[in-house]
């Protein structure tokens, strides 16, 4: 399946800025992207990275489109079916991505935490994405408005888009790819503070 | 399957105190518990609520044990197999809980966000839970240390334990039970602020 992977190379994962510097965030985002591309390929997908500006060092074709995210994704849907998988799904596995590809529906949606949509399969030519706000609910409505059937994939590994410091805990606990390696190599470790796990620079 | 549902009736979901008063948190917690009990029963489970003190108005047998959570849960494991499902999984569906029950493994684990463990099936008499810290990783190690096979259930609906304000967005977007009704009846609504969905009192 064709898979579009939108990637913010310039200022990725800004909510991690309390933990990671801008340079670190770019390095970590590239590692997460590598994990996503690997999971997509192992699930039988053919990924293209969609970026607002040229990016180097990405192990996939890169399409450049500097328009807003939803506009650029809709322009990239092209021949259907096409999947859209976010670049910060550091926990994605081939099985989870395969479950997305295999689900029946004109539109298949994988929820992201806090109302978002982390992955889509579009098989209906009139369906359009809109990532603003509570996008999951809006995508269900958008599909229904064009008469497209909707299926939902129930996956923790697709639901966690890594954009908050607490998400780094899950990269440590559940990740076994480039993103987890990046965190360890950058000197972070898993600790427990007041009973809660946190990721912090090692002492 | 026997299912133990630990429930904090006294001071539930304290991280929601920026949004909900103590009375509201108790009401909302009871609504989430009702949703969990319903999903467990519809999946073929026989739930018992495990609480530190007697609670009224719960539509299930209540076992009272005022010891720390992990101690009380381990004492309640009893005849195996027994599942342990947290009371704040407001998005749990019969299908998600059924996937937990049906997974093969001496120990079946459903991850919770930020390193936690939201649901367990224990089929091995020597396995013990410990919910402190990064419990998912500890549970894998605990199972392996007693020679128990481990299976993991990949479910967004079991991964979201509703204990942060942003989780309320997912109750609005994905919930269709008592917890979502409770929020609406209490005067909350879904809004979009700076592009992000939030749950707030309606104006």
Coordinates of C-alpha atoms in Angstrom, one line a residue:
Chain A
X1 CA 0.0 0.0 0.0
X2 CA 1.1 3.6 -0.7
X3 CA 1.8 5.3 2.6
X4 CA 2.3 9.0 3.2
X5 CA 4.3 9.9 6.3
X6 CA 4.1 13.6 7.2
X7 CA 7.2 14.7 8.9
X8 CA 8.0 18.1 10.5
X9 CA 11.8 18.3 10.0
X10 CA 12.1 22.0 11.1
X11 CA 10.6 22.1 14.6
X12 CA 9.4 18.7 15.5
X13 CA 7.7 17.7 18.7
X14 CA 7.9 21.2 20.3
X15 CA 6.1 19.9 23.4
X16 CA 9.2 18.0 24.2
X17 CA 11.2 21.2 24.5
X18 CA 11.2 21.0 28.3
X19 CA 13.2 17.8 28.0
X20 CA 15.1 18.0 24.7
X21 CA 16.9 20.9 23.0
X22 CA 15.9 21.8 19.4
X23 CA 18.9 19.9 18.1
X24 CA 17.9 16.9 20.2
X25 CA 14.3 17.1 19.1
X26 CA 15.4 16.9 15.5
X27 CA 17.7 13.9 16.1
X28 CA 15.0 12.1 18.1
X29 CA 12.3 12.9 15.5
X30 CA 14.6 11.4 12.8
X31 CA 15.0 8.3 14.9
X32 CA 11.2 8.0 15.3
X33 CA 10.7 8.5 11.6
X34 CA 13.2 5.7 10.9
X35 CA 11.1 3.4 13.2
X36 CA 7.9 4.3 11.5
X37 CA 9.4 3.7 8.0
X38 CA 10.7 0.3 9.2
X39 CA 7.3 -0.7 10.6
X40 CA 5.5 0.5 7.5
X41 CA 7.8 -1.5 5.1
X42 CA 7.7 -4.6 7.3
X43 CA 3.9 -4.5 7.1
X44 CA 4.1 -4.3 3.3
X45 CA 3.7 -0.6 2.8
X46 CA 5.7 1.7 0.4
X47 CA 6.3 4.9 2.3
X48 CA 6.9 8.4 1.0
X49 CA 7.9 11.1 3.5
X50 CA 5.9 14.3 3.1
X51 CA 7.9 17.3 4.4
X52 CA 7.5 21.1 4.2
X53 CA 11.2 21.5 3.1
X54 CA 13.8 19.2 1.8
X55 CA 15.3 16.8 4.4
X56 CA 18.5 14.8 4.2
X57 CA 19.3 11.4 5.5
X58 CA 15.8 9.9 5.2
X59 CA 15.7 6.3 4.0
X60 CA 12.6 6.9 1.7
X61 CA 11.5 9.1 -1.1
X62 CA 10.7 12.6 0.1
X63 CA 7.9 14.8 -1.3
X64 CA 8.1 18.5 -0.4
X65 CA 5.0 20.5 0.1
X66 CA 5.1 23.7 2.2
X67 CA 1.4 24.1 2.5
X68 CA -0.5 23.5 5.8
X69 CA -0.5 19.8 6.9
X70 CA -4.0 18.9 6.0
X71 CA -3.8 20.6 2.6
X72 CA -0.5 18.8 1.8
X73 CA -1.8 15.4 2.9
X74 CA -5.0 15.7 0.9
X75 CA -2.9 16.6 -2.2
X76 CA -0.7 13.6 -1.6
X77 CA -3.5 11.0 -1.3
X78 CA -3.3 10.4 -5.0
X79 CA -4.0 6.8 -6.2
X80 CA -6.1 4.9 -3.7
X81 CA -5.8 3.1 -1.4
X82 CA -3.3 5.4 0.4
X83 CA -2.5 5.3 4.1
X84 CA -1.3 8.3 6.1
X85 CA 0.8 7.4 9.1
X86 CA 2.3 10.1 11.4
X87 CA 6.1 10.2 11.8
X88 CA 6.1 10.3 15.6
X89 CA 4.5 6.9 16.2
X90 CA 7.6 5.5 17.8
X91 CA 5.8 2.4 19.2
X92 CA 4.4 1.3 15.8
X93 CA 5.1 -2.3 15.0
X94 CA 4.6 -4.2 11.7
X95 CA 1.7 -6.0 13.3
X96 CA 0.0 -2.8 14.3
X97 CA 0.5 -1.2 10.9
X98 CA -0.6 -4.4 9.3
X99 CA -3.8 -4.3 11.3
X100 CA -4.4 -0.8 9.9
X101 CA -3.8 -1.9 6.3
X102 CA -6.0 -5.0 6.6
X103 CA -9.0 -3.4 8.2
X104 CA -12.1 -3.2 6.0
X105 CA -13.6 0.2 5.4
X106 CA -13.6 2.9 2.8
X107 CA -11.9 5.0 5.5
X108 CA -9.9 3.3 8.3
X109 CA -9.0 5.4 11.3
X110 CA -6.5 4.8 14.1
X111 CA -7.2 7.1 17.1
X112 CA -4.4 9.2 18.5
X113 CA -4.4 10.3 22.2
X114 CA -6.6 13.3 23.1
X115 CA -9.0 13.2 20.2
X116 CA -6.4 12.9 17.4
X117 CA -6.0 10.7 14.3
X118 CA -2.7 9.0 14.0
X119 CA -3.2 6.8 11.0
X120 CA -5.7 6.7 8.1
X121 CA -6.4 4.4 5.2
X122 CA -8.3 6.2 2.4
X123 CA -10.1 4.0 -0.1
X124 CA -12.8 6.6 -1.1
X125 CA -11.9 9.3 -3.6
X126 CA -13.9 12.1 -1.9
X127 CA -12.6 11.7 1.6
X128 CA -10.3 14.5 2.9
X129 CA -8.4 14.8 6.1
X130 CA -8.4 17.7 8.5
X131 CA -6.1 17.4 11.4
X132 CA -7.2 20.5 13.2
X133 CA -8.9 20.1 16.6
X134 CA -10.6 16.8 17.6
X135 CA -9.7 15.3 14.3
X136 CA -11.0 11.8 15.0
X137 CA -14.5 12.9 15.4
X138 CA -14.2 15.2 12.4
X139 CA -12.8 12.4 10.2
X140 CA -15.7 10.1 11.1
X141 CA -18.1 12.9 10.1
X142 CA -16.2 13.6 6.9
X143 CA -16.3 10.0 5.9
X144 CA -20.0 9.7 6.6
X145 CA -20.7 12.9 4.7
X146 CA -19.3 11.4 1.5
X147 CA -21.0 8.0 2.0
X148 CA -17.8 6.2 3.0
X149 CA -17.9 3.3 5.4
X150 CA -15.7 3.8 8.5
X151 CA -13.6 1.3 10.4
X152 CA -11.6 2.0 13.5
X153 CA -8.4 0.2 14.6
X154 CA -8.0 -0.2 18.3
X155 CA -4.2 0.0 18.9
X156 CA -2.2 1.4 21.7
X157 CA 0.9 1.3 19.5
X158 CA -0.7 3.5 16.9
X159 CA -2.4 5.7 19.5
X160 CA 0.8 7.1 21.1
X161 CA 2.2 10.0 19.1
X162 CA 5.3 10.9 21.1
X163 CA 4.9 14.6 21.8
X164 CA 4.8 14.9 25.6
X165 CA 7.5 14.1 28.1
X166 CA 5.4 11.3 29.7
X167 CA 5.3 9.6 26.2
X168 CA 9.0 9.1 26.5
X169 CA 8.4 6.6 29.2
X170 CA 6.5 4.4 26.8
X171 CA 9.3 4.7 24.2
X172 CA 11.6 3.3 26.9
X173 CA 9.2 0.6 28.1
X174 CA 7.7 -0.5 24.8
X175 CA 10.1 0.6 22.1
X176 CA 13.0 -1.5 20.8
X177 CA 14.0 0.5 17.7
X178 CA 16.0 3.6 16.8
X179 CA 14.0 6.0 19.0
X180 CA 14.6 4.0 22.2
X181 CA 18.3 3.7 21.2
X182 CA 18.5 7.4 20.5
X183 CA 17.2 8.2 24.0
X184 CA 19.7 5.8 25.7
X185 CA 22.6 7.1 23.5
X186 CA 21.7 10.7 24.4
X187 CA 22.0 9.8 28.1
X188 CA 18.4 9.4 29.2
X189 CA 17.2 6.8 31.6
X190 CA 14.0 5.6 33.1
X191 CA 13.5 6.5 36.8
X192 CA 10.7 6.4 39.3
X193 CA 9.7 9.7 41.1
X194 CA 6.9 9.7 43.7
X195 CA 5.9 6.3 42.3
X196 CA 5.6 7.5 38.7
X197 CA 8.0 6.6 36.0
X198 CA 9.8 9.5 34.3
X199 CA 12.5 9.8 31.7
X200 CA 15.4 12.0 32.7
X201 CA 19.1 12.6 32.0
X202 CA 21.1 10.0 33.9
X203 CA 23.0 11.2 36.9
Chain B
X1 CA -13.7 -15.2 33.9
X2 CA -13.3 -13.8 37.4
X3 CA -12.5 -10.2 37.2
X4 CA -11.2 -8.0 40.0
X5 CA -11.8 -4.3 39.5
X6 CA -9.8 -2.1 42.0
X7 CA -11.6 1.1 42.7
X8 CA -10.6 4.1 44.8
X9 CA -13.8 5.4 46.1
X10 CA -12.4 7.9 48.6
X11 CA -10.1 10.2 46.4
X12 CA -10.3 8.9 42.9
X13 CA -8.4 10.4 39.9
X14 CA -6.7 13.2 41.9
X15 CA -4.9 14.4 38.8
X16 CA -8.3 15.6 37.5
X17 CA -8.6 18.0 40.4
X18 CA -7.8 21.0 38.2
X19 CA -11.0 20.3 36.3
X20 CA -13.3 18.5 38.7
X21 CA -14.1 19.1 42.4
X22 CA -13.7 16.2 44.9
X23 CA -17.4 15.5 44.7
X24 CA -17.4 15.6 40.9
X25 CA -14.4 13.2 40.8
X26 CA -16.3 10.7 42.9
X27 CA -19.3 11.0 40.7
X28 CA -17.3 10.7 37.5
X29 CA -15.3 7.8 38.9
X30 CA -18.5 5.9 39.7
X31 CA -19.7 6.5 36.1
X32 CA -16.4 5.2 34.7
X33 CA -16.7 2.1 37.0
X34 CA -20.2 1.5 35.7
X35 CA -18.8 1.5 32.2
X36 CA -16.0 -0.9 33.1
X37 CA -18.4 -3.3 34.8
X38 CA -20.7 -3.2 31.8
X39 CA -17.9 -3.9 29.3
X40 CA -16.5 -6.7 31.6
X41 CA -19.9 -8.4 31.8
X42 CA -20.6 -8.0 28.1
X43 CA -17.3 -9.7 27.4
X44 CA -18.4 -12.7 29.6
X45 CA -16.6 -11.6 32.8
X46 CA -17.8 -11.8 36.4
X47 CA -16.6 -8.7 38.1
X48 CA -15.9 -8.0 41.8
X49 CA -15.1 -4.5 42.8
X50 CA -12.1 -4.3 45.2
X51 CA -12.2 -1.2 47.4
X52 CA -10.4 0.1 50.4
X53 CA -13.6 0.9 52.2
X54 CA -17.3 0.0 51.7
X55 CA -18.9 1.7 48.7
X56 CA -22.6 2.1 48.0
X57 CA -24.4 2.1 44.7
X58 CA -22.1 -0.3 42.9
X59 CA -23.8 -2.8 40.6
X60 CA -21.4 -5.7 41.5
X61 CA -20.1 -7.5 44.6
X62 CA -17.7 -5.4 46.6
X63 CA -14.7 -6.8 48.4
X64 CA -13.1 -4.5 51.0
X65 CA -9.4 -4.6 51.6
X66 CA -7.6 -1.5 53.0
X67 CA -4.1 -2.6 52.3
X68 CA -2.0 -1.0 49.5
X69 CA -3.3 -1.7 46.0
X70 CA -0.8 -4.3 44.9
X71 CA -1.1 -6.3 48.2
X72 CA -4.9 -6.2 48.0
X73 CA -4.9 -7.3 44.3
X74 CA -2.5 -10.1 44.9
X75 CA -4.7 -11.4 47.8
X76 CA -7.7 -11.2 45.5
X77 CA -6.3 -13.2 42.6
X78 CA -7.7 -16.4 44.2
X79 CA -8.9 -19.1 41.8
X80 CA -7.2 -18.7 38.4
X81 CA -7.6 -17.5 35.8
X82 CA -8.4 -14.1 37.2
X83 CA -8.3 -10.8 35.4
X84 CA -7.6 -7.5 37.0
X85 CA -9.1 -4.5 35.1
X86 CA -8.7 -0.9 36.4
X87 CA -11.9 1.1 37.2
X88 CA -10.9 4.2 35.2
X89 CA -10.8 2.6 31.8
X90 CA -13.7 4.6 30.5
X91 CA -13.1 3.7 26.9
X92 CA -13.2 -0.1 27.5
X93 CA -15.5 -1.9 25.2
X94 CA -16.7 -5.6 25.3
X95 CA -14.5 -6.3 22.3
X96 CA -11.4 -4.9 23.9
X97 CA -12.0 -6.7 27.2
X98 CA -12.8 -9.9 25.2
X99 CA -9.5 -9.6 23.4
X100 CA -7.8 -9.5 26.8
X101 CA -9.7 -12.6 28.1
X102 CA -9.0 -14.5 24.8
X103 CA -5.3 -13.8 24.6
X104 CA -3.1 -16.9 25.1
X105 CA -0.5 -16.6 27.8
X106 CA 0.1 -17.5 31.5
X107 CA 0.2 -13.8 32.0
X108 CA -1.6 -11.4 29.7
X109 CA -0.9 -7.7 30.0
X110 CA -2.6 -4.6 28.6
X111 CA -0.3 -1.6 28.7
X112 CA -1.5 1.6 30.3
X113 CA -0.1 5.0 29.1
X114 CA 3.2 6.1 30.6
X115 CA 4.6 2.7 31.5
X116 CA 1.6 1.4 33.4
X117 CA -0.5 -1.8 33.3
X118 CA -4.2 -1.3 33.0
X119 CA -5.4 -4.9 32.7
X120 CA -4.0 -8.4 33.5
X121 CA -5.0 -11.9 33.1
X122 CA -3.2 -14.2 35.6
X123 CA -3.2 -18.0 34.8
X124 CA 0.0 -18.8 36.7
X125 CA -0.3 -19.3 40.5
X126 CA 3.1 -17.7 41.3
X127 CA 2.6 -14.4 39.4
X128 CA 2.1 -11.3 41.5
X129 CA 1.3 -7.8 40.5
X130 CA 3.2 -4.6 41.6
X131 CA 1.7 -1.4 40.3
X132 CA 4.5 0.9 41.6
X133 CA 6.6 2.7 39.0
X134 CA 6.9 1.4 35.4
X135 CA 4.7 -1.5 36.2
X136 CA 4.5 -2.9 32.7
X137 CA 8.1 -3.7 32.5
X138 CA 8.1 -5.0 36.0
X139 CA 5.2 -7.3 35.2
X140 CA 7.0 -8.8 32.2
X141 CA 10.0 -9.4 34.4
X142 CA 7.9 -10.8 37.2
X143 CA 6.2 -13.3 34.9
X144 CA 9.4 -14.4 33.3
X145 CA 11.0 -14.9 36.8
X146 CA 8.3 -17.5 37.6
X147 CA 8.5 -19.2 34.2
X148 CA 5.2 -17.8 33.0
X149 CA 4.6 -17.0 29.3
X150 CA 3.6 -13.4 28.6
X151 CA 1.2 -12.1 26.0
X152 CA 0.5 -8.4 25.4
X153 CA -2.8 -6.9 24.2
X154 CA -2.4 -3.9 21.9
X155 CA -5.5 -1.8 22.7
X156 CA -6.0 1.9 22.8
X157 CA -9.3 1.4 24.6
X158 CA -7.5 -0.5 27.4
X159 CA -4.5 1.8 27.4
X160 CA -6.3 5.1 28.4
X161 CA -6.8 5.2 32.1
X162 CA -8.6 8.5 32.6
X163 CA -6.5 10.4 35.0
X164 CA -5.4 13.6 33.2
X165 CA -7.5 16.4 31.8
X166 CA -6.5 15.6 28.3
X167 CA -7.9 12.1 28.8
X168 CA -11.4 13.7 29.1
X169 CA -11.2 14.6 25.5
X170 CA -11.0 10.9 24.6
X171 CA -14.0 10.2 26.8
X172 CA -16.0 12.7 24.8
X173 CA -14.7 11.5 21.4
X174 CA -14.7 7.8 22.0
X175 CA -16.9 7.1 24.9
X176 CA -20.6 6.4 24.6
X177 CA -21.5 5.2 28.2
X178 CA -22.1 6.5 31.6
X179 CA -18.8 8.5 31.9
X180 CA -19.4 10.5 28.7
X181 CA -23.0 11.1 29.8
X182 CA -21.8 12.2 33.3
X183 CA -19.5 14.8 31.7
X184 CA -22.2 16.2 29.5
X185 CA -24.8 16.2 32.3
X186 CA -22.2 18.0 34.5
X187 CA -22.0 20.8 31.9
X188 CA -18.8 20.0 30.2
X189 CA -18.2 20.3 26.5
X190 CA -15.5 19.7 23.9
X191 CA -13.9 22.9 22.6
X192 CA -10.8 23.7 20.5
X193 CA -8.2 26.0 21.9
X194 CA -5.1 26.9 19.8
X195 CA -6.0 24.0 17.5
X196 CA -6.1 21.4 20.4
X197 CA -9.2 19.9 21.7
X198 CA -10.0 20.5 25.4
X199 CA -12.9 19.6 27.7
X200 CA -14.2 22.6 29.6
X201 CA -17.4 23.8 31.3
X202 CA -19.7 25.1 28.7
X203 CA -20.2 28.9 28.6

